[in-house]
mmCIF file of C-alpha atoms in Angstrom:
data_model
loop_
_atom_site.group_PDB
_atom_site.id
_atom_site.type_symbol
_atom_site.label_atom_id
_atom_site.label_comp_id
_atom_site.label_asym_id
_atom_site.label_seq_id
_atom_site.Cartn_x
_atom_site.Cartn_y
_atom_site.Cartn_z
ATOM 1 C CA MET A 1 29.289 -152.455 129.154
ATOM 2 C CA THR A 2 31.905 -154.929 128.368
ATOM 3 C CA LYS A 3 31.047 -158.446 129.574
ATOM 4 C CA LEU A 4 33.464 -160.594 131.069
ATOM 5 C CA LYS A 5 34.075 -163.805 128.907
ATOM 6 C CA ARG A 6 34.561 -166.933 130.569
ATOM 7 C CA THR A 7 34.311 -170.558 129.453
ATOM 8 C CA VAL A 8 32.387 -173.461 130.571
ATOM 9 C CA PHE A 9 32.812 -177.091 129.605
ATOM 10 C CA TYR A 10 29.941 -179.629 130.149
ATOM 11 C CA VAL A 11 31.603 -182.977 130.309
ATOM 12 C CA SER A 12 29.707 -186.304 130.382
ATOM 13 C CA ASP A 13 30.361 -189.923 129.509
ATOM 14 C CA ARG A 14 27.128 -190.039 127.603
ATOM 15 C CA THR A 15 24.966 -187.373 125.990
ATOM 16 C CA GLY A 16 25.943 -184.345 128.291
ATOM 17 C CA ILE A 17 22.178 -183.093 128.323
ATOM 18 C CA THR A 18 21.896 -183.482 132.119
ATOM 19 C CA ALA A 19 25.183 -181.654 132.876
ATOM 20 C CA GLU A 20 24.208 -178.738 130.234
ATOM 21 C CA THR A 21 20.870 -178.611 131.518
ATOM 22 C CA LEU A 22 21.739 -178.260 135.252
ATOM 23 C CA GLY A 23 24.961 -176.071 134.459
ATOM 24 C CA HIS A 24 23.079 -173.751 132.409
ATOM 25 C CA SER A 25 20.184 -173.163 134.707
ATOM 26 C CA LEU A 26 22.733 -172.392 137.497
ATOM 27 C CA LEU A 27 24.875 -169.847 135.265
ATOM 28 C CA THR A 28 21.694 -167.986 134.320
ATOM 29 C CA GLN A 29 22.045 -166.590 137.910
ATOM 30 C CA PHE A 30 24.965 -164.655 136.919
ATOM 31 C CA ASP A 31 24.998 -161.487 135.232
ATOM 32 C CA GLY A 32 27.730 -159.802 133.376
ATOM 33 C CA ILE A 33 29.387 -162.918 131.748
ATOM 34 C CA GLU A 34 29.708 -163.934 128.213
ATOM 35 C CA TRP A 35 29.790 -167.621 128.094
ATOM 36 C CA GLU A 36 31.902 -169.862 125.802
ATOM 37 C CA LYS A 37 29.932 -173.020 126.060
ATOM 38 C CA ILE A 38 31.696 -176.088 125.144
ATOM 39 C CA ASN A 39 29.959 -179.409 125.138
ATOM 40 C CA VAL A 40 32.097 -182.796 125.475
ATOM 41 C CA PRO A 41 29.851 -185.742 125.324
ATOM 42 C CA PHE A 42 31.075 -189.697 125.203
ATOM 43 C CA LEU A 43 33.995 -188.901 127.527
ATOM 44 C CA ASP A 44 34.461 -192.471 127.963
ATOM 45 C CA ASP A 45 38.112 -193.352 128.057
ATOM 46 C CA ILE A 46 41.244 -192.126 129.820
ATOM 47 C CA ALA A 47 43.145 -191.109 126.423
ATOM 48 C CA LYS A 48 40.127 -188.776 125.829
ATOM 49 C CA ALA A 49 40.325 -187.296 129.308
ATOM 50 C CA HIS A 50 44.145 -186.470 128.806
ATOM 51 C CA ARG A 51 43.312 -184.669 125.458
ATOM 52 C CA LEU A 52 40.347 -182.602 127.234
ATOM 53 C CA VAL A 53 42.877 -181.741 130.079
ATOM 54 C CA GLU A 54 45.219 -180.350 127.631
ATOM 55 C CA ARG A 55 42.258 -178.181 125.926
ATOM 56 C CA ILE A 56 41.162 -177.077 129.219
ATOM 57 C CA ASN A 57 44.549 -175.752 130.147
ATOM 58 C CA ARG A 58 44.997 -174.131 126.847
ATOM 59 C CA THR A 59 41.658 -172.212 127.305
ATOM 60 C CA ALA A 60 42.779 -171.295 130.603
ATOM 61 C CA LYS A 61 45.921 -169.788 129.398
ATOM 62 C CA LEU A 62 44.126 -167.839 126.645
ATOM 63 C CA ASP A 63 41.211 -166.680 128.710
ATOM 64 C CA GLY A 64 43.255 -165.678 131.731
ATOM 65 C CA TYR A 65 40.677 -167.304 133.960
ATOM 66 C CA ARG A 66 40.254 -170.966 134.660
ATOM 67 C CA PRO A 67 37.410 -172.435 133.034
ATOM 68 C CA LEU A 68 34.401 -174.061 134.988
ATOM 69 C CA VAL A 69 33.602 -177.874 134.138
ATOM 70 C CA PHE A 70 30.058 -179.255 135.018
ATOM 71 C CA SER A 71 30.378 -183.070 135.080
ATOM 72 C CA THR A 72 28.026 -185.956 135.236
ATOM 73 C CA LEU A 73 30.858 -188.409 134.456
ATOM 74 C CA LEU A 74 30.391 -191.662 136.439
ATOM 75 C CA LYS A 75 33.588 -193.410 136.073
ATOM 76 C CA PRO A 76 36.130 -192.102 138.878
ATOM 77 C CA ASP A 77 39.325 -192.734 137.118
ATOM 78 C CA ILE A 78 38.199 -190.290 134.274
ATOM 79 C CA LEU A 79 36.817 -187.772 136.552
ATOM 80 C CA LYS A 80 40.182 -187.923 138.520
ATOM 81 C CA VAL A 81 42.166 -187.082 135.275
ATOM 82 C CA ILE A 82 39.659 -184.082 134.406
ATOM 83 C CA ARG A 83 40.538 -183.067 137.986
ATOM 84 C CA GLN A 84 44.018 -182.338 137.357
ATOM 85 C CA ALA A 85 43.354 -179.533 134.880
ATOM 86 C CA ASN A 86 43.310 -175.881 135.526
ATOM 87 C CA CYS A 87 39.552 -175.622 136.248
ATOM 88 C CA ARG A 88 37.124 -175.733 138.785
ATOM 89 C CA VAL A 89 35.043 -178.906 138.541
ATOM 90 C CA TYR A 90 31.366 -179.154 139.591
ATOM 91 C CA ASP A 91 30.418 -182.848 139.500
ATOM 92 C CA PHE A 92 26.697 -183.344 140.029
ATOM 93 C CA PHE A 93 26.819 -187.016 140.918
ATOM 94 C CA GLU A 94 29.324 -186.060 143.791
ATOM 95 C CA THR A 95 27.395 -183.287 144.902
ATOM 96 C CA PHE A 96 24.049 -185.407 145.300
ATOM 97 C CA ILE A 97 24.772 -189.119 145.282
ATOM 98 C CA SER A 98 26.184 -189.627 148.654
ATOM 99 C CA SER A 99 23.580 -188.189 150.684
ATOM 100 C CA ILE A 100 20.819 -190.200 148.659
ATOM 101 C CA GLU A 101 22.994 -193.511 149.235
ATOM 102 C CA GLU A 102 22.794 -192.611 153.052
ATOM 103 C CA GLU A 103 19.099 -191.987 152.927
ATOM 104 C CA LEU A 104 18.018 -194.879 150.923
ATOM 105 C CA HIS A 105 20.689 -197.079 152.563
ATOM 106 C CA GLN A 106 22.053 -198.489 149.381
ATOM 107 C CA PRO A 107 24.932 -197.535 146.818
ATOM 108 C CA PHE A 108 24.221 -196.117 143.449
ATOM 109 C CA ALA A 109 24.291 -198.368 140.303
ATOM 110 C CA ARG A 110 26.650 -196.247 138.495
ATOM 111 C CA ILE A 111 25.608 -197.198 135.290
ATOM 112 C CA VAL A 112 26.261 -194.895 132.217
ATOM 113 C CA GLY A 113 23.061 -193.604 130.323
ATOM 114 C CA ARG A 114 20.460 -194.627 132.517
ATOM 115 C CA SER A 115 18.537 -190.885 132.314
ATOM 116 C CA HIS A 116 18.416 -191.005 128.874
ATOM 117 C CA GLY A 117 18.132 -194.546 127.886
ATOM 118 C CA LEU A 118 15.346 -196.754 126.691
ATOM 119 C CA GLN A 119 14.575 -198.417 129.940
ATOM 120 C CA TYR A 120 11.497 -196.628 129.943
ATOM 121 C CA HIS A 121 10.759 -197.660 126.541
ATOM 122 C CA LEU A 122 7.178 -197.603 126.887
ATOM 123 C CA LYS A 123 7.232 -193.794 127.707
ATOM 124 C CA TYR A 124 9.803 -193.132 125.084
ATOM 125 C CA PHE A 125 7.457 -194.741 122.279
ATOM 126 C CA LYS A 126 4.613 -192.683 123.428
ATOM 127 C CA ARG A 127 6.924 -189.615 122.908
ATOM 128 C CA ILE A 128 7.531 -190.786 119.404
ATOM 129 C CA ALA A 129 4.109 -191.438 118.577
ATOM 130 C CA ALA A 130 3.194 -188.414 119.916
ATOM 131 C CA ILE A 131 5.628 -186.384 117.876
ATOM 132 C CA ASN A 132 4.092 -188.486 114.591
ATOM 133 C CA TYR A 133 0.666 -186.988 115.757
ATOM 134 C CA VAL A 134 1.965 -183.390 115.728
ATOM 135 C CA LEU A 135 3.259 -183.763 112.081
ATOM 136 C CA ALA A 136 -0.052 -185.423 111.094
ATOM 137 C CA HIS A 137 -2.148 -182.753 112.466
ATOM 138 C CA ASP A 138 -0.218 -179.443 112.002
ATOM 139 C CA ASP A 139 -2.056 -176.249 110.836
ATOM 140 C CA GLY A 140 -5.438 -177.818 111.129
ATOM 141 C CA VAL A 141 -4.356 -181.022 109.134
ATOM 142 C CA ASN A 142 -6.689 -184.023 109.533
ATOM 143 C CA PRO A 143 -9.376 -182.374 112.095
ATOM 144 C CA LYS A 144 -11.321 -185.579 111.960
ATOM 145 C CA ASN A 145 -8.826 -187.053 114.173
ATOM 146 C CA PHE A 146 -8.792 -184.109 116.631
ATOM 147 C CA THR A 147 -10.712 -186.187 119.150
ATOM 148 C CA GLU A 148 -7.468 -188.201 119.841
ATOM 149 C CA ALA A 149 -5.489 -185.032 120.740
ATOM 150 C CA ASP A 150 -4.735 -184.428 124.340
ATOM 151 C CA ILE A 151 -5.016 -180.412 123.432
ATOM 152 C CA ILE A 152 -5.475 -178.430 120.487
ATOM 153 C CA LEU A 153 -3.949 -175.089 120.240
ATOM 154 C CA VAL A 154 -5.813 -172.203 118.393
ATOM 155 C CA GLY A 155 -4.763 -168.675 117.423
ATOM 156 C CA VAL A 156 -4.176 -166.791 114.368
ATOM 157 C CA SER A 157 -0.926 -167.169 112.250
ATOM 158 C CA ARG A 158 2.340 -166.994 113.867
ATOM 159 C CA THR A 159 1.295 -167.128 117.503
ATOM 160 C CA GLY A 160 3.662 -170.115 118.258
ATOM 161 C CA LYS A 161 1.360 -172.939 117.871
ATOM 162 C CA THR A 162 3.804 -175.314 115.720
ATOM 163 C CA PRO A 163 6.573 -174.950 117.695
ATOM 164 C CA THR A 164 4.431 -175.339 120.973
ATOM 165 C CA CYS A 165 3.237 -178.656 119.739
ATOM 166 C CA LEU A 166 6.371 -180.096 118.813
ATOM 167 C CA TYR A 167 8.062 -179.245 122.208
ATOM 168 C CA LEU A 168 4.904 -180.698 124.000
ATOM 169 C CA ALA A 169 5.424 -183.933 122.040
ATOM 170 C CA LEU A 170 9.289 -184.421 122.019
ATOM 171 C CA GLN A 171 9.654 -183.472 125.886
ATOM 172 C CA TYR A 172 6.256 -184.630 127.319
ATOM 173 C CA GLY A 173 4.677 -187.056 124.997
ATOM 174 C CA ILE A 174 1.893 -185.066 124.554
ATOM 175 C CA ALA A 175 -0.473 -185.451 121.676
ATOM 176 C CA ALA A 176 -0.936 -181.729 120.289
ATOM 177 C CA ALA A 177 -2.854 -180.784 117.162
ATOM 178 C CA ASN A 178 -3.188 -176.984 116.305
ATOM 179 C CA TYR A 179 -5.590 -174.976 114.339
ATOM 180 C CA PRO A 180 -5.205 -171.645 112.647
ATOM 181 C CA LEU A 181 -7.834 -169.093 113.030
ATOM 182 C CA THR A 182 -7.793 -167.072 109.771
ATOM 183 C CA GLN A 183 -9.264 -163.837 108.205
ATOM 184 C CA ASP A 184 -12.143 -165.730 106.509
ATOM 185 C CA ASP A 185 -13.055 -166.665 110.080
ATOM 186 C CA MET A 186 -13.193 -162.899 111.350
ATOM 187 C CA PRO A 187 -16.298 -161.632 109.934
ATOM 188 C CA LYS A 188 -18.179 -163.854 112.237
ATOM 189 C CA MET A 189 -17.827 -164.002 115.944
ATOM 190 C CA GLN A 190 -18.263 -167.993 115.796
ATOM 191 C CA LEU A 191 -15.973 -170.916 116.160
ATOM 192 C CA PRO A 192 -14.670 -172.925 113.152
ATOM 193 C CA LYS A 193 -17.564 -175.855 112.809
ATOM 194 C CA ILE A 194 -14.832 -178.305 112.785
ATOM 195 C CA LEU A 195 -13.778 -177.133 116.338
ATOM 196 C CA GLU A 196 -17.145 -177.378 118.147
ATOM 197 C CA PRO A 197 -16.958 -181.219 118.843
ATOM 198 C CA VAL A 198 -13.521 -180.576 120.582
ATOM 199 C CA LYS A 199 -14.214 -177.180 122.299
ATOM 200 C CA ASP A 200 -13.004 -178.703 125.846
ATOM 201 C CA LYS A 201 -9.520 -179.523 124.276
ATOM 202 C CA LEU A 202 -8.990 -175.994 122.944
ATOM 203 C CA PHE A 203 -6.169 -173.753 124.124
ATOM 204 C CA GLY A 204 -5.321 -170.371 122.461
ATOM 205 C CA LEU A 205 -2.146 -168.721 122.236
ATOM 206 C CA THR A 206 -2.017 -164.914 121.932
ATOM 207 C CA LEU A 207 0.727 -162.177 121.931
ATOM 208 C CA SER A 208 0.871 -158.484 121.862
ATOM 209 C CA ALA A 209 0.085 -157.154 118.366
ATOM 210 C CA SER A 210 3.545 -155.419 117.945
ATOM 211 C CA GLN A 211 5.274 -158.721 118.737
ATOM 212 C CA LEU A 212 3.123 -160.349 116.085
ATOM 213 C CA HIS A 213 3.952 -157.715 113.658
ATOM 214 C CA LEU A 214 7.741 -158.177 114.074
ATOM 215 C CA ILE A 215 7.254 -161.820 113.637
ATOM 216 C CA ARG A 216 5.454 -161.686 110.436
ATOM 217 C CA GLN A 217 7.746 -158.988 109.116
ATOM 218 C CA GLU A 218 10.302 -161.561 108.840
ATOM 219 C CA ARG A 219 8.335 -163.558 106.982
ATOM 220 C CA ARG A 220 6.428 -161.529 104.565
ATOM 221 C CA PRO A 221 8.015 -157.828 104.833
ATOM 222 C CA ASN A 222 5.897 -154.894 104.277
ATOM 223 C CA SER A 223 2.965 -157.047 103.419
ATOM 224 C CA GLN A 224 -0.771 -156.348 104.626
ATOM 225 C CA TYR A 225 -0.395 -159.740 106.614
ATOM 226 C CA ALA A 226 2.525 -158.180 108.640
ATOM 227 C CA ALA A 227 0.851 -154.591 108.740
ATOM 228 C CA LEU A 228 0.565 -153.549 112.517
ATOM 229 C CA THR A 229 -3.073 -152.619 111.822
ATOM 230 C CA GLN A 230 -3.707 -155.795 110.772
ATOM 231 C CA CYS A 231 -2.224 -157.784 113.608
ATOM 232 C CA GLN A 232 -3.919 -155.441 116.017
ATOM 233 C CA GLN A 233 -7.232 -156.465 114.244
ATOM 234 C CA GLU A 234 -6.496 -160.144 114.373
ATOM 235 C CA ILE A 235 -5.327 -160.161 118.174
ATOM 236 C CA GLN A 236 -8.401 -157.999 119.109
ATOM 237 C CA TRP A 237 -10.842 -160.571 117.440
ATOM 238 C CA GLN A 238 -9.176 -163.775 118.392
ATOM 239 C CA GLU A 239 -9.230 -162.747 122.076
ATOM 240 C CA SER A 240 -12.592 -161.546 122.114
ATOM 241 C CA LEU A 241 -13.614 -165.190 120.412
ATOM 242 C CA PHE A 242 -11.633 -166.812 123.189
ATOM 243 C CA GLN A 243 -13.680 -164.971 125.857
ATOM 244 C CA LEU A 244 -16.919 -165.250 124.327
ATOM 245 C CA PHE A 245 -16.621 -169.023 124.097
ATOM 246 C CA ASP A 246 -14.980 -169.377 127.493
ATOM 247 C CA ILE A 247 -11.743 -170.842 125.798
ATOM 248 C CA PRO A 248 -8.597 -170.378 128.041
ATOM 249 C CA TYR A 249 -5.623 -168.724 126.534
ATOM 250 C CA LEU A 250 -2.109 -167.651 127.218
ATOM 251 C CA ASP A 251 -0.510 -164.461 126.310
ATOM 252 C CA THR A 252 2.988 -165.680 125.097
ATOM 253 C CA THR A 253 4.795 -162.332 124.311
ATOM 254 C CA ASN A 254 7.366 -162.350 127.049
ATOM 255 C CA ILE A 255 7.875 -166.058 127.988
ATOM 256 C CA SER A 256 9.697 -169.003 126.712
ATOM 257 C CA ILE A 257 8.373 -172.093 124.784
ATOM 258 C CA GLU A 258 9.396 -173.814 128.056
ATOM 259 C CA GLU A 259 7.290 -171.766 129.979
ATOM 260 C CA ILE A 260 4.349 -172.051 127.693
ATOM 261 C CA SER A 261 4.477 -175.720 127.612
ATOM 262 C CA ALA A 262 4.631 -175.938 131.459
ATOM 263 C CA THR A 263 1.851 -173.582 132.030
ATOM 264 C CA LEU A 264 -0.327 -175.602 129.270
ATOM 265 C CA LEU A 265 0.359 -178.631 131.297
ATOM 266 C CA ASP A 266 -0.317 -177.389 134.599
ATOM 267 C CA ARG A 267 -3.616 -175.390 133.457
ATOM 268 C CA ARG A 268 -4.852 -178.223 131.415
ATOM 269 C CA GLY A 269 -3.843 -180.747 133.985
ATOM 270 C CA LEU A 270 -2.057 -182.921 131.292
ATOM 271 C CA LYS A 271 0.614 -185.583 132.866
ATOM 272 C CA ARG A 272 4.045 -185.512 131.484
ATOM 273 C CA GLN A 273 5.216 -188.740 129.760
ATOM 274 C CA LEU A 274 8.763 -188.362 130.812
ATOM 275 C CA TYR A 275 9.883 -191.031 132.874
ATOM 276 C CA GLY A 276 8.352 -194.263 134.312
#
């Protein structure tokens, strides 16, 4: 079935991350539409606003439908210009701020860039430090420093350990290390010696053998490493190991990296280092 094509603009006077994140979350609830997504960050003067109006109007004419505009603009004069375009505007601040002002009995500050600025600088630098830690302790490197980790992900090759560690560090300031379980470990049903002192920090990642086979095929097509039987053996072995040593683990076959990370934080009771 052919999908209906529509256009959405995410506009902001700063990065546009908030508008895009909230807007995307809302649009995922509507099926059968193929969205052309246009990000417009740093929309901070009237001239830029008028140029955007022209672009929105051209898009509406080409599409045959007026675009949606998700906005986190703080300057009323700029938002007023955008509202003149042939579009439907959803302004997140307008939707929520007035009721919050009423509840808190004070006007909002109307300061641009606060949500992604450095006013929470200690949390920000903790996230940078966490990213540096992940890069320095990827794939079993520097295991002597594993005691400093908030969490250590373990699993066979290509189960998503590295991207999950990076996401945890970048988004939440979590110092995550990871250690690969290899074919050399398989003959013995035993944890690698280096992991024994930090067993309480371990968390396993697993997935279906068929999914692992597809991922490895892209990396090393038609190799023994990517063979389905090899993947089946490794997955069966690692899950038995996790169960034997009471290591919590997560099947990531059908979930996103965002869901994986949120699950790890919840099950390990780790605190998100996001805002002050």
